[in-house]
PDB file of C-alpha atoms in Angstrom:
ATOM      1  CA  MET A   1      62.079  71.044 165.217  1.00 46.00           C
ATOM      2  CA  GLU A   2      63.225  72.058 161.632  1.00 48.00           C
ATOM      3  CA  VAL A   3      66.621  71.819 160.491  1.00 49.00           C
ATOM      4  CA  GLU A   4      68.152  74.123 158.139  1.00 50.00           C
ATOM      5  CA  ASN A   5      70.878  73.608 155.660  1.00 49.00           C
ATOM      6  CA  ILE A   6      73.982  75.585 156.098  1.00 44.00           C
ATOM      7  CA  LYS A   7      76.382  76.551 153.556  1.00 50.00           C
ATOM      8  CA  GLY A   8      80.253  75.839 154.693  1.00 48.00           C
ATOM      9  CA  ASP A   9      81.138  79.465 153.133  1.00 49.00           C
ATOM     10  CA  VAL A  10      78.625  81.410 155.870  1.00 46.00           C
ATOM     11  CA  PHE A  11      81.451  81.058 158.106  1.00 43.00           C
ATOM     12  CA  LEU A  12      84.120  82.543 155.758  1.00 49.00           C
ATOM     13  CA  PRO A  13      84.710  86.439 155.980  1.00 51.00           C
ATOM     14  CA  THR A  14      83.199  88.453 153.092  1.00 52.00           C
ATOM     15  CA  GLY A  15      86.229  88.879 150.861  1.00 52.00           C
ATOM     16  CA  VAL A  16      87.149  85.162 150.909  1.00 50.00           C
ATOM     17  CA  LYS A  17      83.724  84.545 149.839  1.00 50.00           C
ATOM     18  CA  LYS A  18      83.946  86.450 147.035  1.00 53.00           C
ATOM     19  CA  ALA A  19      87.242  85.406 145.774  1.00 54.00           C
ATOM     20  CA  THR A  20      86.218  82.045 146.000  1.00 55.00           C
ATOM     21  CA  LYS A  21      83.035  82.602 144.131  1.00 55.00           C
ATOM     22  CA  ARG A  22      84.791  84.239 141.428  1.00 58.00           C
ATOM     23  CA  LEU A  23      87.598  81.451 141.153  1.00 51.00           C
ATOM     24  CA  ALA A  24      84.943  79.164 140.730  1.00 54.00           C
ATOM     25  CA  ASP A  25      83.141  80.890 137.987  1.00 55.00           C
ATOM     26  CA  ASN A  26      86.335  81.342 136.371  1.00 53.00           C
ATOM     27  CA  ASN A  27      87.461  77.494 136.280  1.00 53.00           C
ATOM     28  CA  ALA A  28      83.794  76.815 135.054  1.00 48.00           C
ATOM     29  CA  MET A  29      84.014  79.454 131.958  1.00 44.00           C
ATOM     30  CA  GLN A  30      87.354  77.784 131.164  1.00 47.00           C
ATOM     31  CA  ILE A  31      86.019  74.198 130.856  1.00 42.00           C
ATOM     32  CA  ASP A  32      82.952  75.469 128.964  1.00 44.00           C
ATOM     33  CA  GLU A  33      84.737  77.678 126.610  1.00 46.00           C
ATOM     34  CA  GLU A  34      88.239  75.386 125.955  1.00 48.00           C
ATOM     35  CA  SER A  35      86.671  72.055 125.610  1.00 60.00           C
ATOM     36  CA  PRO A  36      84.486  72.551 122.495  1.00 63.00           C
ATOM     37  CA  LEU A  37      87.550  74.758 121.091  1.00 63.00           C
ATOM     38  CA  GLN A  38      90.038  71.905 121.352  1.00 65.00           C
ATOM     39  CA  GLN A  39      87.598  69.390 119.910  1.00 63.00           C
ATOM     40  CA  THR A  40      86.944  71.732 116.717  1.00 65.00           C
ATOM     41  CA  LYS A  41      90.738  72.182 116.472  1.00 60.00           C
ATOM     42  CA  GLN A  42      91.277  68.710 116.293  1.00 63.00           C
ATOM     43  CA  ARG A  43      88.379  67.900 113.820  1.00 64.00           C
ATOM     44  CA  SER A  44      89.772  70.464 111.447  1.00 56.00           C
ATOM     45  CA  LEU A  45      93.389  69.126 111.780  1.00 54.00           C
ATOM     46  CA  ASN A  46      92.267  65.694 111.085  1.00 53.00           C
ATOM     47  CA  HIS A  47      90.094  66.780 108.210  1.00 48.00           C
ATOM     48  CA  GLN A  48      92.889  68.812 107.021  1.00 49.00           C
ATOM     49  CA  ALA A  49      95.371  65.966 107.036  1.00 46.00           C
ATOM     50  CA  LYS A  50      92.664  63.612 105.409  1.00 50.00           C
ATOM     51  CA  ARG A  51      92.204  66.145 102.610  1.00 51.00           C
ATOM     52  CA  GLN A  52      96.110  66.730 101.979  1.00 52.00           C
ATOM     53  CA  LYS A  53      96.693  62.783 101.869  1.00 54.00           C
ATOM     54  CA  ASN A  54      93.822  62.689  99.135  1.00 66.00           C
ATOM     55  CA  ASP A  55      94.762  65.424  97.312  1.00 84.00           C
ATOM     56  CA  VAL A  56      98.420  64.008  96.372  1.00 90.00           C
ATOM     57  CA  ARG A  57      99.264  61.261  94.261  1.00 92.00           C
ATOM     58  CA  LYS A  58     102.751  60.103  94.247  1.00 93.00           C
ATOM     59  CA  ILE A  59     104.279  57.699  91.390  1.00 93.00           C
ATOM     60  CA  SER A  60     107.838  55.884  92.135  1.00 93.00           C
ATOM     61  CA  VAL A  61     110.139  56.281  89.076  1.00 93.00           C
ATOM     62  CA  PRO A  62     112.098  52.959  88.008  1.00 91.00           C
ATOM     63  CA  PRO A  63     115.581  53.815  87.509  1.00 91.00           C
ATOM     64  CA  HIS A  64     115.581  52.678  83.973  1.00 90.00           C
ATOM     65  CA  ARG A  65     113.109  55.479  83.339  1.00 91.00           C
ATOM     66  CA  TYR A  66     114.824  58.496  84.692  1.00 92.00           C
ATOM     67  CA  SER A  67     116.693  59.478  81.542  1.00 93.00           C
ATOM     68  CA  SER A  68     113.569  59.114  79.518  1.00 93.00           C
ATOM     69  CA  LEU A  69     111.292  61.025  81.741  1.00 93.00           C
ATOM     70  CA  LYS A  70     114.322  63.991  81.867  1.00 92.00           C
ATOM     71  CA  GLU A  71     113.802  63.993  78.051  1.00 94.00           C
ATOM     72  CA  HIS A  72     110.233  63.961  77.704  1.00 94.00           C
ATOM     73  CA  TRP A  73     109.434  66.006  80.945  1.00 93.00           C
ATOM     74  CA  MET A  74     107.969  69.352  79.242  1.00 93.00           C
ATOM     75  CA  LYS A  75     105.647  66.849  77.175  1.00 93.00           C
ATOM     76  CA  ILE A  76     104.526  65.517  80.324  1.00 93.00           C
ATOM     77  CA  PHE A  77     104.265  68.961  82.396  1.00 93.00           C
ATOM     78  CA  THR A  78     102.284  70.899  79.536  1.00 93.00           C
ATOM     79  CA  PRO A  79      99.066  68.838  79.224  1.00 93.00           C
ATOM     80  CA  VAL A  80      99.084  68.038  83.172  1.00 92.00           C
ATOM     81  CA  VAL A  81      99.688  71.686  84.038  1.00 92.00           C
ATOM     82  CA  GLU A  82      97.523  73.452  81.281  1.00 91.00           C
ATOM     83  CA  HIS A  83      94.789  71.168  80.552  1.00 90.00           C
ATOM     84  CA  MET A  84      94.180  69.235  83.750  1.00 91.00           C
ATOM     85  CA  LYS A  85      95.177  72.232  85.820  1.00 91.00           C
ATOM     86  CA  LEU A  86      97.310  70.335  88.229  1.00 93.00           C
ATOM     87  CA  GLN A  87     100.559  70.683  89.948  1.00 93.00           C
ATOM     88  CA  ILE A  88     103.295  68.315  89.112  1.00 92.00           C
ATOM     89  CA  ARG A  89     107.031  68.058  90.305  1.00 93.00           C
ATOM     90  CA  PHE A  90     109.709  65.515  90.412  1.00 93.00           C
ATOM     91  CA  ASN A  91     110.982  64.486  93.826  1.00 91.00           C
ATOM     92  CA  MET A  92     114.684  64.018  93.595  1.00 90.00           C
ATOM     93  CA  LYS A  93     114.889  62.560  97.087  1.00 91.00           C
ATOM     94  CA  ALA A  94     112.328  60.077  97.004  1.00 90.00           C
ATOM     95  CA  LYS A  95     112.712  59.666  93.198  1.00 92.00           C
ATOM     96  CA  GLN A  96     108.802  60.113  92.765  1.00 93.00           C
ATOM     97  CA  VAL A  97     106.726  62.342  90.398  1.00 94.00           C
ATOM     98  CA  GLU A  98     104.151  64.175  92.763  1.00 94.00           C
ATOM     99  CA  LEU A  99     100.635  65.469  91.383  1.00 94.00           C
ATOM    100  CA  ARG A 100      98.636  67.727  93.606  1.00 93.00           C
ATOM    101  CA  LEU A 101      95.284  69.596  93.239  1.00 91.00           C
ATOM    102  CA  SER A 102      95.382  73.195  92.483  1.00 89.00           C
ATOM    103  CA  PRO A 103      92.628  75.825  93.506  1.00 89.00           C
ATOM    104  CA  GLU A 104      91.997  76.036  89.762  1.00 89.00           C
ATOM    105  CA  THR A 105      91.700  72.132  89.091  1.00 89.00           C
ATOM    106  CA  PRO A 106      88.141  71.931  87.774  1.00 88.00           C
ATOM    107  CA  ASP A 107      87.101  68.558  88.760  1.00 87.00           C
ATOM    108  CA  ILE A 108      88.855  66.238  91.348  1.00 89.00           C
ATOM    109  CA  SER A 109      88.717  63.220  89.176  1.00 88.00           C
ATOM    110  CA  ASN A 110      91.800  65.027  87.095  1.00 90.00           C
ATOM    111  CA  LEU A 111      94.110  64.095  89.944  1.00 92.00           C
ATOM    112  CA  GLN A 112      93.665  60.357  89.036  1.00 91.00           C
ATOM    113  CA  LYS A 113      93.763  60.709  85.521  1.00 92.00           C
ATOM    114  CA  GLY A 114      96.864  62.577  85.777  1.00 93.00           C
ATOM    115  CA  ALA A 115      98.428  60.068  87.684  1.00 93.00           C
ATOM    116  CA  ASP A 116      97.358  57.361  85.110  1.00 93.00           C
ATOM    117  CA  PHE A 117      99.047  59.347  82.578  1.00 94.00           C
ATOM    118  CA  VAL A 118     102.197  59.362  84.165  1.00 94.00           C
ATOM    119  CA  LYS A 119     102.234  55.939  85.304  1.00 94.00           C
ATOM    120  CA  ALA A 120     101.281  54.693  81.842  1.00 94.00           C
ATOM    121  CA  PHE A 121     104.411  56.731  80.413  1.00 94.00           C
ATOM    122  CA  LEU A 122     106.514  55.139  83.221  1.00 94.00           C
ATOM    123  CA  CYS A 123     105.224  51.399  81.998  1.00 93.00           C
ATOM    124  CA  GLY A 124     106.918  52.359  78.758  1.00 92.00           C
ATOM    125  CA  PHE A 125     104.147  53.882  76.567  1.00 94.00           C
ATOM    126  CA  GLU A 126     105.011  56.704  74.392  1.00 93.00           C
ATOM    127  CA  VAL A 127     103.834  59.810  75.652  1.00 93.00           C
ATOM    128  CA  ASP A 128     101.469  60.412  72.810  1.00 92.00           C
ATOM    129  CA  ASP A 129      99.713  57.047  73.456  1.00 92.00           C
ATOM    130  CA  ALA A 130      99.626  57.707  77.182  1.00 93.00           C
ATOM    131  CA  LEU A 131      97.810  61.257  76.493  1.00 93.00           C
ATOM    132  CA  ALA A 132      94.637  59.417  75.520  1.00 92.00           C
ATOM    133  CA  LEU A 133      94.130  58.672  78.730  1.00 92.00           C
ATOM    134  CA  LEU A 134      93.659  62.445  79.519  1.00 91.00           C
ATOM    135  CA  ARG A 135      91.411  62.846  76.696  1.00 89.00           C
ATOM    136  CA  LEU A 136      89.104  59.524  76.500  1.00 88.00           C
ATOM    137  CA  GLU A 137      87.242  58.283  79.626  1.00 85.00           C
ATOM    138  CA  ASP A 138      86.905  54.505  78.858  1.00 88.00           C
ATOM    139  CA  LEU A 139      90.782  53.740  78.619  1.00 92.00           C
ATOM    140  CA  PHE A 140      92.699  51.479  81.176  1.00 91.00           C
ATOM    141  CA  VAL A 141      96.216  50.405  81.624  1.00 93.00           C
ATOM    142  CA  GLU A 142      96.263  46.405  82.400  1.00 93.00           C
ATOM    143  CA  THR A 143      99.695  44.817  83.780  1.00 93.00           C
ATOM    144  CA  PHE A 144     100.480  41.197  84.000  1.00 92.00           C
ATOM    145  CA  GLU A 145     103.293  39.057  84.007  1.00 92.00           C
ATOM    146  CA  ILE A 146     103.997  35.683  81.770  1.00 90.00           C
ATOM    147  CA  LYS A 147     104.169  33.592  85.273  1.00 89.00           C
ATOM    148  CA  ASP A 148     100.703  34.330  85.756  1.00 89.00           C
ATOM    149  CA  VAL A 149      99.939  32.631  82.820  1.00 88.00           C
ATOM    150  CA  LYS A 150     102.312  29.722  82.553  1.00 87.00           C
ATOM    151  CA  THR A 151     105.279  29.170  84.859  1.00 88.00           C
ATOM    152  CA  LEU A 152     108.409  29.290  82.567  1.00 85.00           C
ATOM    153  CA  ARG A 153     112.307  29.369  83.331  1.00 86.00           C
ATOM    154  CA  GLY A 154     115.252  30.254  81.498  1.00 86.00           C
ATOM    155  CA  ASP A 155     115.147  29.670  77.766  1.00 89.00           C
ATOM    156  CA  HIS A 156     111.468  28.518  77.749  1.00 88.00           C
ATOM    157  CA  LEU A 157     110.735  32.322  79.064  1.00 88.00           C
ATOM    158  CA  SER A 158     113.037  33.839  76.469  1.00 88.00           C
ATOM    159  CA  ARG A 159     111.316  31.704  73.468  1.00 88.00           C
ATOM    160  CA  ALA A 160     107.801  32.929  75.039  1.00 88.00           C
ATOM    161  CA  ILE A 161     108.936  36.643  74.825  1.00 88.00           C
ATOM    162  CA  GLY A 162     110.162  36.204  71.420  1.00 88.00           C
ATOM    163  CA  ARG A 163     107.052  34.730  70.041  1.00 87.00           C
ATOM    164  CA  LEU A 164     105.052  37.861  71.655  1.00 89.00           C
ATOM    165  CA  ALA A 165     107.344  40.172  69.858  1.00 87.00           C
ATOM    166  CA  GLY A 166     107.999  38.327  66.442  1.00 85.00           C
ATOM    167  CA  LYS A 167     110.355  39.044  64.027  1.00 85.00           C
ATOM    168  CA  GLY A 168     110.954  42.931  64.149  1.00 86.00           C
ATOM    169  CA  GLY A 169     108.140  43.325  66.414  1.00 86.00           C
ATOM    170  CA  ARG A 170     105.777  42.043  63.721  1.00 88.00           C
ATOM    171  CA  THR A 171     103.540  40.067  66.239  1.00 89.00           C
ATOM    172  CA  LYS A 172     103.043  42.481  68.711  1.00 90.00           C
ATOM    173  CA  PHE A 173     102.481  45.384  65.916  1.00 92.00           C
ATOM    174  CA  THR A 174      99.643  42.872  64.474  1.00 89.00           C
ATOM    175  CA  ILE A 175      97.874  42.200  67.868  1.00 90.00           C
ATOM    176  CA  GLU A 176      97.777  45.996  68.460  1.00 91.00           C
ATOM    177  CA  ASN A 177      96.322  46.785  65.259  1.00 89.00           C
ATOM    178  CA  VAL A 178      93.641  44.342  65.172  1.00 88.00           C
ATOM    179  CA  THR A 179      92.654  44.937  68.718  1.00 89.00           C
ATOM    180  CA  LYS A 180      93.263  48.603  68.746  1.00 90.00           C
ATOM    181  CA  THR A 181      95.528  48.792  71.684  1.00 93.00           C
ATOM    182  CA  ARG A 182      99.182  49.388  72.592  1.00 94.00           C
ATOM    183  CA  ILE A 183     101.440  46.687  74.098  1.00 94.00           C
ATOM    184  CA  VAL A 184     104.445  47.380  76.013  1.00 94.00           C
ATOM    185  CA  LEU A 185     106.970  44.057  76.405  1.00 92.00           C
ATOM    186  CA  ALA A 186     109.194  44.767  79.757  1.00 88.00           C
ATOM    187  CA  ASP A 187     110.985  41.765  80.324  1.00 83.00           C
ATOM    188  CA  SER A 188     108.324  39.175  81.644  1.00 86.00           C
ATOM    189  CA  LYS A 189     105.718  42.017  82.350  1.00 91.00           C
ATOM    190  CA  ILE A 190     103.107  42.867  80.018  1.00 94.00           C
ATOM    191  CA  HIS A 191     101.390  46.229  79.654  1.00 95.00           C
ATOM    192  CA  ILE A 192      98.390  46.864  77.519  1.00 95.00           C
ATOM    193  CA  LEU A 193      96.392  50.330  77.086  1.00 95.00           C
ATOM    194  CA  GLY A 194      93.069  50.217  75.228  1.00 93.00           C
ATOM    195  CA  SER A 195      89.342  50.146  76.240  1.00 92.00           C
ATOM    196  CA  TYR A 196      88.422  47.036  78.460  1.00 91.00           C
ATOM    197  CA  GLN A 197      87.042  44.992  75.551  1.00 89.00           C
ATOM    198  CA  ASN A 198      89.951  45.275  73.399  1.00 90.00           C
ATOM    199  CA  ILE A 199      92.179  44.592  76.451  1.00 93.00           C
ATOM    200  CA  GLN A 200      90.549  41.331  77.038  1.00 92.00           C
ATOM    201  CA  LEU A 201      91.124  40.558  73.235  1.00 90.00           C
ATOM    202  CA  ALA A 202      94.703  41.383  73.236  1.00 92.00           C
ATOM    203  CA  ARG A 203      95.359  39.545  76.570  1.00 92.00           C
ATOM    204  CA  ARG A 204      93.508  36.387  74.996  1.00 91.00           C
ATOM    205  CA  ALA A 205      95.775  36.357  72.233  1.00 91.00           C
ATOM    206  CA  ILE A 206      98.802  36.939  74.139  1.00 91.00           C
ATOM    207  CA  CYS A 207      98.170  34.193  76.553  1.00 91.00           C
ATOM    208  CA  ASN A 208      97.435  31.796  73.559  1.00 90.00           C
ATOM    209  CA  LEU A 209     101.002  32.644  72.266  1.00 90.00           C
ATOM    210  CA  ILE A 210     102.501  32.220  75.651  1.00 89.00           C
ATOM    211  CA  LEU A 211     100.789  28.729  76.022  1.00 88.00           C
ATOM    212  CA  GLY A 212     102.473  27.579  72.387  1.00 85.00           C
ATOM    213  CA  SER A 213      99.761  28.534  69.878  1.00 84.00           C
ATOM    214  CA  PRO A 214     101.160  29.282  66.573  1.00 84.00           C
ATOM    215  CA  PRO A 215     101.125  33.099  65.486  1.00 82.00           C
ATOM    216  CA  SER A 216      99.140  32.011  62.315  1.00 83.00           C
ATOM    217  CA  LYS A 217      96.313  30.287  64.264  1.00 85.00           C
ATOM    218  CA  VAL A 218      96.201  33.513  66.862  1.00 84.00           C
ATOM    219  CA  TYR A 219      96.000  36.097  63.908  1.00 82.00           C
ATOM    220  CA  GLY A 220      93.329  33.830  62.484  1.00 84.00           C
ATOM    221  CA  ASN A 221      91.236  34.139  65.948  1.00 83.00           C
ATOM    222  CA  LEU A 222      91.546  37.629  66.663  1.00 82.00           C
ATOM    223  CA  ARG A 223      90.582  38.799  63.011  1.00 81.00           C
ATOM    224  CA  SER A 224      87.187  36.523  63.157  1.00 84.00           C
ATOM    225  CA  VAL A 225      86.623  38.228  66.622  1.00 80.00           C
ATOM    226  CA  ALA A 226      87.390  41.566  65.805  1.00 75.00           C
ATOM    227  CA  SER A 227      85.158  41.490  62.684  1.00 78.00           C
ATOM    228  CA  ARG A 228      82.224  40.145  64.533  1.00 77.00           C
ATOM    229  CA  LEU A 229      82.917  42.961  67.121  1.00 71.00           C
ATOM    230  CA  SER A 230      82.927  45.495  64.491  1.00 71.00           C
ATOM    231  CA  GLU A 231      79.418  44.205  62.779  1.00 71.00           C
ATOM    232  CA  ARG A 232      77.783  44.434  66.296  1.00 66.00           C
ATOM    233  CA  MET A 233      79.059  48.244  66.825  1.00 57.00           C
TER     234      MET A 233
END
């Protein structure tokens, strides 16, 4: 004897059958339509949040640079907006300079260049020197402290800073001219702006001065190395 499979809704009235089927179809449609839509929206939001984070650079301003930033703001604002085509503002609440890509920015790398330019100025470099970071490709800023070379405290640290500066800043100017770099002495921190090779030359001379070498010996070594490099070029 053959047994037939009997569906449960056979015993329901006709109106109830249709309503049940319609409800089941609607539920199936909702699941099919909403799930991919929600995934797409979430993916879009994640991408947008990530993009916004990557499209902004924030540089904290040290308290002693507020007045200088205010004084030279137009010199900083003009090249960043007109040449780099970026958006820039000073966030008074967070005490940060914020840079952002704009629809007219021709190259995404301009954002990093603009951030390096502002950071160099806040380290203590002149605006005209820091502008070289926007114009040239192979320039960098390197920062290190005297304690990274030798642990000095009290009067020993003060004497080391004095040796680096020289009488009337003569030693610092000599190193800058020979190595074609710019140097900022900010207490025990030293910032050097220049090409990679020139930064290494200047750093070696500064480290020798910190370790106690006489300035005349450091000058002689610098000039001999610089002349050899110029001959290679």
